[in-house]
Short mmCIF file of C-alpha atoms in Angstrom, two decimals:
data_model
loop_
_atom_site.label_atom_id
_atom_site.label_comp_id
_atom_site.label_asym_id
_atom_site.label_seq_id
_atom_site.Cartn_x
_atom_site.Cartn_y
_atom_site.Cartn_z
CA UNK A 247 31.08 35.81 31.30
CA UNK A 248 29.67 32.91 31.61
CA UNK A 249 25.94 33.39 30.94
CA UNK A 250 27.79 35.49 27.84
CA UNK A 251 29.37 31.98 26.91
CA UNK A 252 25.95 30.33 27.44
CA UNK A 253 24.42 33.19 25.37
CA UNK A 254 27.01 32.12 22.41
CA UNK A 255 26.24 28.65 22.81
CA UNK A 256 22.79 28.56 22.28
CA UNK A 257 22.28 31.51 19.75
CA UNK A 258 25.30 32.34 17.91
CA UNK A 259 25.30 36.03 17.25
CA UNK A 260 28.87 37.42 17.28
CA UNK A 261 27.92 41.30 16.11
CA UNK A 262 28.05 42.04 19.83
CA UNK A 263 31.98 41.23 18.84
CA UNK A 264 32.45 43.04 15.99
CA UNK A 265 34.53 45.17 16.73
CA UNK A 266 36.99 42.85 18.47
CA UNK A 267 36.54 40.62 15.30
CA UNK A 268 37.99 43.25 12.78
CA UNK A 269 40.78 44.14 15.18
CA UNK A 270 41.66 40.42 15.05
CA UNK A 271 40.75 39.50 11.87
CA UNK A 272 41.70 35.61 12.85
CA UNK A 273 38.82 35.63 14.92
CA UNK A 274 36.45 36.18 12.33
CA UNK A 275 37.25 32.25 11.30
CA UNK A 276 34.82 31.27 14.45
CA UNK A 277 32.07 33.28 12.77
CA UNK A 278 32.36 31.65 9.98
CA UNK A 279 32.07 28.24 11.49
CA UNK A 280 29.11 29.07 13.86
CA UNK A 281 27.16 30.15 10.93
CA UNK A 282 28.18 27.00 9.01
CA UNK A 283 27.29 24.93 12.41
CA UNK A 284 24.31 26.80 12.44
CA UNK A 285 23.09 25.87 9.05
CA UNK A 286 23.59 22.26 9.11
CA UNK A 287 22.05 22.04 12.27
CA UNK A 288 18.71 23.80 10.37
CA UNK A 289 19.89 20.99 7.69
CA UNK A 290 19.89 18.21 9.77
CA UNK A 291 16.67 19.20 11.41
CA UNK A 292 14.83 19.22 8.35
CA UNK A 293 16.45 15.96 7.48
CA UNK A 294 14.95 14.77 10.09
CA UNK A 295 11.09 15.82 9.68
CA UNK A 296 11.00 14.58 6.26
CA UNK A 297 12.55 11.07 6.94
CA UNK A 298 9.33 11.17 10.09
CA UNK A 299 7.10 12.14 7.51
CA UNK A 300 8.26 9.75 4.87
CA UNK A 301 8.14 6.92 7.13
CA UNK A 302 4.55 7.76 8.53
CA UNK A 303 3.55 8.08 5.17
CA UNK A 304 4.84 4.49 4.20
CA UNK A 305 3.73 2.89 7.39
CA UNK A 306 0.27 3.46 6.31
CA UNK A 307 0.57 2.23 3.48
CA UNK A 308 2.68 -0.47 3.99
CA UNK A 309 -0.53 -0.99 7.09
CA UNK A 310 -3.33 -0.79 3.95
CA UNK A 311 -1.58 -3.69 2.02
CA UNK A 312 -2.45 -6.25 5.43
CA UNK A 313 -5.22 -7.66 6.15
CA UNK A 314 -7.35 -6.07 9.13
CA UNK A 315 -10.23 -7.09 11.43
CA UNK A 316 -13.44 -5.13 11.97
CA UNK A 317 -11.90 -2.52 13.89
CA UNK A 318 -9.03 -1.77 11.70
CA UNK A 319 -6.30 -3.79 14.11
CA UNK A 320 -3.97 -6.35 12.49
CA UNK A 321 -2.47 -9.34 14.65
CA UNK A 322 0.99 -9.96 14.39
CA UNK A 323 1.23 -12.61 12.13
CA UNK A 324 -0.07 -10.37 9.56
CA UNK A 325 2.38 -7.29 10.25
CA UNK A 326 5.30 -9.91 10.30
CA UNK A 327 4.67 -10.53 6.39
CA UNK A 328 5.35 -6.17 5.88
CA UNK A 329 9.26 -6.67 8.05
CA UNK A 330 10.97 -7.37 4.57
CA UNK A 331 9.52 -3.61 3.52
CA UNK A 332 9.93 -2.20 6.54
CA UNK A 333 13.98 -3.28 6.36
CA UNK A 334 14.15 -1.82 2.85
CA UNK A 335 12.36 1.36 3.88
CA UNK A 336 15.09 1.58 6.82
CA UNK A 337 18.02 0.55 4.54
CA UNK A 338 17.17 3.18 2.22
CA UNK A 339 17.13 5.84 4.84
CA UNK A 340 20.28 4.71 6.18
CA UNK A 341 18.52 3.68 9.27
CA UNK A 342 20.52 2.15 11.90
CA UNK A 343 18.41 -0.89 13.38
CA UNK A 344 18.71 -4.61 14.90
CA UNK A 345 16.39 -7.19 13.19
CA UNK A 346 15.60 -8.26 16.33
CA UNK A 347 14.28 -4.64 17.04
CA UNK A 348 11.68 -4.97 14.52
CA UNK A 349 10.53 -7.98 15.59
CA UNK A 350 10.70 -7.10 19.44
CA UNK A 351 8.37 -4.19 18.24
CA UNK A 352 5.32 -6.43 17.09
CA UNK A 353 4.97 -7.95 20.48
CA UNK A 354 5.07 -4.03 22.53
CA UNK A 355 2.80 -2.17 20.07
CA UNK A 356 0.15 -2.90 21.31
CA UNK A 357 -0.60 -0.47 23.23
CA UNK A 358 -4.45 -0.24 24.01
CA UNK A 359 -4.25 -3.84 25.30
CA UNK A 360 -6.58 -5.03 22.09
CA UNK A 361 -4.94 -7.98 21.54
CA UNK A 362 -4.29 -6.31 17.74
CA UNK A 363 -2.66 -3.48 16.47
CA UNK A 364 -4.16 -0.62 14.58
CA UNK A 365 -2.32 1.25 11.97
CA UNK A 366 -1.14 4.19 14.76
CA UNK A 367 0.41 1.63 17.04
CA UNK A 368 2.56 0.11 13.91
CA UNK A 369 3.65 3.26 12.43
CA UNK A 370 3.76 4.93 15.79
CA UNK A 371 6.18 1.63 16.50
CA UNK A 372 7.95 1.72 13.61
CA UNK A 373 9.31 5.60 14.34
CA UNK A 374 10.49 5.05 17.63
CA UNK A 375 12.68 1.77 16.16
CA UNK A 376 13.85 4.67 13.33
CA UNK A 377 14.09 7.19 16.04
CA UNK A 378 16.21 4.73 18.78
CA UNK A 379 18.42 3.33 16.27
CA UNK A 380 19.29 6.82 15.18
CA UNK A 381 20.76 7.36 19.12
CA UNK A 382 22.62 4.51 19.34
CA UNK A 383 24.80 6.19 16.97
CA UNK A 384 26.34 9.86 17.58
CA UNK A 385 24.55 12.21 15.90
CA UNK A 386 25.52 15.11 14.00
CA UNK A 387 24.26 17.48 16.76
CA UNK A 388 26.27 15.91 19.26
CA UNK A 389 29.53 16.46 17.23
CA UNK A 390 28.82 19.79 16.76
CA UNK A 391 27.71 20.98 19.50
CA UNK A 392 31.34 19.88 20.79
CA UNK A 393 33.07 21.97 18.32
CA UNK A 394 31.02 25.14 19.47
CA UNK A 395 31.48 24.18 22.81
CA UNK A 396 35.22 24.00 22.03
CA UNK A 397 35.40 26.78 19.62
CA UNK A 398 33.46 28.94 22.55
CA UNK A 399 36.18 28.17 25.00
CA UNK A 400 38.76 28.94 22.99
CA UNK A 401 36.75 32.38 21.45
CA UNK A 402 36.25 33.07 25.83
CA UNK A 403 39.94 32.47 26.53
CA UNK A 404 40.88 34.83 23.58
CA UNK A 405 38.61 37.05 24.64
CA UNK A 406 39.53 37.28 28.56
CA UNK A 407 43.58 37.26 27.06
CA UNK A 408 43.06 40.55 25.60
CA UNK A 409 41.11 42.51 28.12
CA UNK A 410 38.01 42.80 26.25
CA UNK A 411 34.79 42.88 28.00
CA UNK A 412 35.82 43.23 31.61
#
């Protein structure tokens, strides 16, 4: 039952249940909502890429309009001037961040030790401010993988009330 539960959890396919769902047509409600949780997790997961993409596509460009030494690296000062785009970009994407994030940022990105930072560093900085501000909150996953968790035990108890499936 409970690898059956785990089943459920992870790949929603109530067929196996059909038959129990159309002799208790109430139950086809959880269907419904697995298929809906389903889809906006697909949603939210595409969400997600794109909003990467767009902001590794604007971190190099946003890295183009600095100055840069002979090896392509930018010191600090220089990526300090591209914060007021940076905030926009995250404002626009509903990005939840701390100021003092972005500036914290500029002095750990560099991360071969060059004393600069090249354009991977920044935008490979900037994501992981995007990315960590985004789990401070709690995400849409999180909330529904509750209410399958909760719809599940309440489908299992229903289930094991009516004899169903040993």
């Amino acid at each position: 039952a409970l690898f059956t539960l785990f089943q459920l959890m992870m790949q929603p396919n109530l067929m196996e249940y059909k038959g129990m769902l159309l002799r208790r047509p109430f139950l086809m409600l959880f269907q419904a909502m697995f298929e809906k949780n389903v889809l906006r997790l697909q949603e939210d997961q595409l969400e997600r890429e794109t909003s990467r993409k767009y902001i590794g596509d604007m971190c190099s460009s946003f890295f183009r309009q600095i100055t840069t030494n002979e090896n392509g690296e930018a010191s600090k000062e220089e990526l300090l001037q591209l914060l007021p785009k940076v905030q926009e970009m995250f404002q626009s994407l509903n990005v939840q961040y701390v100021k003092s994030d972005l500036v914290h940022m500029l002095d750990v990105m560099d991360t071969d030790g060059s004393g600069a930072i090249n354009k991977t560093e920044f935008c490979r900085g900037l994501l992981h401010v995007a990315e960590h501000g985004e789990d401070k909150l709690e995400s849409t996953v999180d909330r529904m993988e509750k209410t399958n968790q909760e719809v599940l035990k309440t489908l299992h108890a229903l289930v094991r009330g009516s004899g169903i499936g040993g």
